[in-house]
PDB file of C-alpha atoms in Angstrom:
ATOM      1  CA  UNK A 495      -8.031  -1.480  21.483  1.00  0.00           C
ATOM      2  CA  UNK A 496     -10.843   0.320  19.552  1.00  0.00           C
ATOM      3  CA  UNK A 497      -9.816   1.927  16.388  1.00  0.00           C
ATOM      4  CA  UNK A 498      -6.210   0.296  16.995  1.00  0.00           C
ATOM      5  CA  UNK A 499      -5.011  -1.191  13.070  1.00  0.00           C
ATOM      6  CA  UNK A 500      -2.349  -4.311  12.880  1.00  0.00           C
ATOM      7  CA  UNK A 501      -0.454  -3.681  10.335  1.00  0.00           C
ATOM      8  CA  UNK A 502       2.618  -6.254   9.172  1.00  0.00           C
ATOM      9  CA  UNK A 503       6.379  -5.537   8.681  1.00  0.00           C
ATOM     10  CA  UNK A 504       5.658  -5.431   4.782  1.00  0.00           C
ATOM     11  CA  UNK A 505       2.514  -3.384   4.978  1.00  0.00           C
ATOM     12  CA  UNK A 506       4.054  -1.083   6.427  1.00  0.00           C
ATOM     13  CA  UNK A 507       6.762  -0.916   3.578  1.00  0.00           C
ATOM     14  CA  UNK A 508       3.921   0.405   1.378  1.00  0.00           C
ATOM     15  CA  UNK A 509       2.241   2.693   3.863  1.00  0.00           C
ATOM     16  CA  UNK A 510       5.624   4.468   3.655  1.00  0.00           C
ATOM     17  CA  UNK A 511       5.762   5.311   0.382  1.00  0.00           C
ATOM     18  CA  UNK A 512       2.006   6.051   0.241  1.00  0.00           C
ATOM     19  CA  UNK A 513       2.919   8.784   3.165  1.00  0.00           C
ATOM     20  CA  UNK A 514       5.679  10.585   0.587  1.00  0.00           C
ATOM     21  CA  UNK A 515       2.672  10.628  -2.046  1.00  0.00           C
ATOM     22  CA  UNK A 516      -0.506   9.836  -1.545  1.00  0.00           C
ATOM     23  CA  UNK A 517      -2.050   9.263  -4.269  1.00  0.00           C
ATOM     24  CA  UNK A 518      -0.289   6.714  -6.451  1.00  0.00           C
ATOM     25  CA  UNK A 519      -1.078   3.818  -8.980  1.00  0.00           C
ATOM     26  CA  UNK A 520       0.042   0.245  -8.350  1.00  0.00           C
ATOM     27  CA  UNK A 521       2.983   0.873 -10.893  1.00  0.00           C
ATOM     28  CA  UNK A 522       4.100   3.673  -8.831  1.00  0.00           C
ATOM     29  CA  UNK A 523       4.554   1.984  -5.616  1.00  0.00           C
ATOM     30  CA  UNK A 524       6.218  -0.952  -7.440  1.00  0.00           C
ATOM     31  CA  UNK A 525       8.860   1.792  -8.594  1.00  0.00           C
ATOM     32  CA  UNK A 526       8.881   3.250  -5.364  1.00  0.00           C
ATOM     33  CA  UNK A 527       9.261  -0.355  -3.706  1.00  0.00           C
ATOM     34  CA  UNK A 528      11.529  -2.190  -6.446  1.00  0.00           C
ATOM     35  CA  UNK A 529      14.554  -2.792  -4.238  1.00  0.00           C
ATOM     36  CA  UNK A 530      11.943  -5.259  -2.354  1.00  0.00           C
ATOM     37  CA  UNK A 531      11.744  -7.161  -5.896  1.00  0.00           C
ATOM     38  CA  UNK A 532       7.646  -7.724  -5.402  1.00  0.00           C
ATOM     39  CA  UNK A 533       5.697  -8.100  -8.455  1.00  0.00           C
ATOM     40  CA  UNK A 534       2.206  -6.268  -9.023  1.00  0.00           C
ATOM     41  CA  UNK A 535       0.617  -8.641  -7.856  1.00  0.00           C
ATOM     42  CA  UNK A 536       2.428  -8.828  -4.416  1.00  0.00           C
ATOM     43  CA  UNK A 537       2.028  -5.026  -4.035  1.00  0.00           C
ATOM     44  CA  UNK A 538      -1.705  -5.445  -5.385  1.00  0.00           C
ATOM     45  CA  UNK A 539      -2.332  -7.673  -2.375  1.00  0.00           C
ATOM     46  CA  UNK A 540      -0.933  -5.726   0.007  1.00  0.00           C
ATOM     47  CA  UNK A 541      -2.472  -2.702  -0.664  1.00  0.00           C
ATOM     48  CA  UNK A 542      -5.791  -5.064  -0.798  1.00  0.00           C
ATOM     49  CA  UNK A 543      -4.852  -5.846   2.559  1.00  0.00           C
ATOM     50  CA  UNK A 544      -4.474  -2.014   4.015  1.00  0.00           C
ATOM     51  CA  UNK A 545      -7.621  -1.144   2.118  1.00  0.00           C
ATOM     52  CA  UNK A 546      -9.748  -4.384   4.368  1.00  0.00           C
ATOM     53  CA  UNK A 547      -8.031  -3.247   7.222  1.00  0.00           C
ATOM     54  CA  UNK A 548      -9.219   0.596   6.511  1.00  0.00           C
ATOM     55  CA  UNK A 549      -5.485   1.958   6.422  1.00  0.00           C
ATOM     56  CA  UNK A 550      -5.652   3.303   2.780  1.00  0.00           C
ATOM     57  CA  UNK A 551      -8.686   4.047   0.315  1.00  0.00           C
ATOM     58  CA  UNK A 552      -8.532   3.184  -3.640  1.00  0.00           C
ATOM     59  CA  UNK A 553      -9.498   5.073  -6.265  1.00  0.00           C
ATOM     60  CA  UNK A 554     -10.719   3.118  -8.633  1.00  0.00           C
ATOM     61  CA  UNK A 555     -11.764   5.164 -11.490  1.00  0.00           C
ATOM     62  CA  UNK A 556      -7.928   7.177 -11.486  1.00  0.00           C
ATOM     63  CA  UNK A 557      -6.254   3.544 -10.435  1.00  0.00           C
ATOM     64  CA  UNK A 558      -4.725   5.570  -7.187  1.00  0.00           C
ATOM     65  CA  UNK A 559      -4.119   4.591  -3.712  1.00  0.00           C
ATOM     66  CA  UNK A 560      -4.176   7.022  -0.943  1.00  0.00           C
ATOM     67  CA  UNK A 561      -3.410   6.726   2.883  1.00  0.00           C
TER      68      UNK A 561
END
């Protein structure tokens, strides 16, 4: 089980659209994701989440998110 990530039904939602483009802002996957109806903040958490779990990196200083 080493190395193995859970990741949840809407995690994975956002890991989709991260693996069409890589590097994109909150905003972006919001717009990618807006047929799900999540806020910023919902989206915000769950990329928190994938980030803890070490399934994405942030970029802070250009506000992206990459897988």
């Amino acid at each position: 089980m080493c190395g193995e990530i859970s990741i949840a039904e809407t995690e994975w939602k956002v890991m989709e659209v991260l693996w069409k483009d890589s590097m994109l802002t909150i905003g972006e996957i919001r717009k990618a994701l807006a047929d799900t109806g999540w806020s910023d903040s919902t989206i915000k958490t769950l990329v928190r989440r994938l980030h803890k779990k070490g399934a994405v990196g942030i970029d802070c200083k250009g506000e992206g998110v990459q897988d």
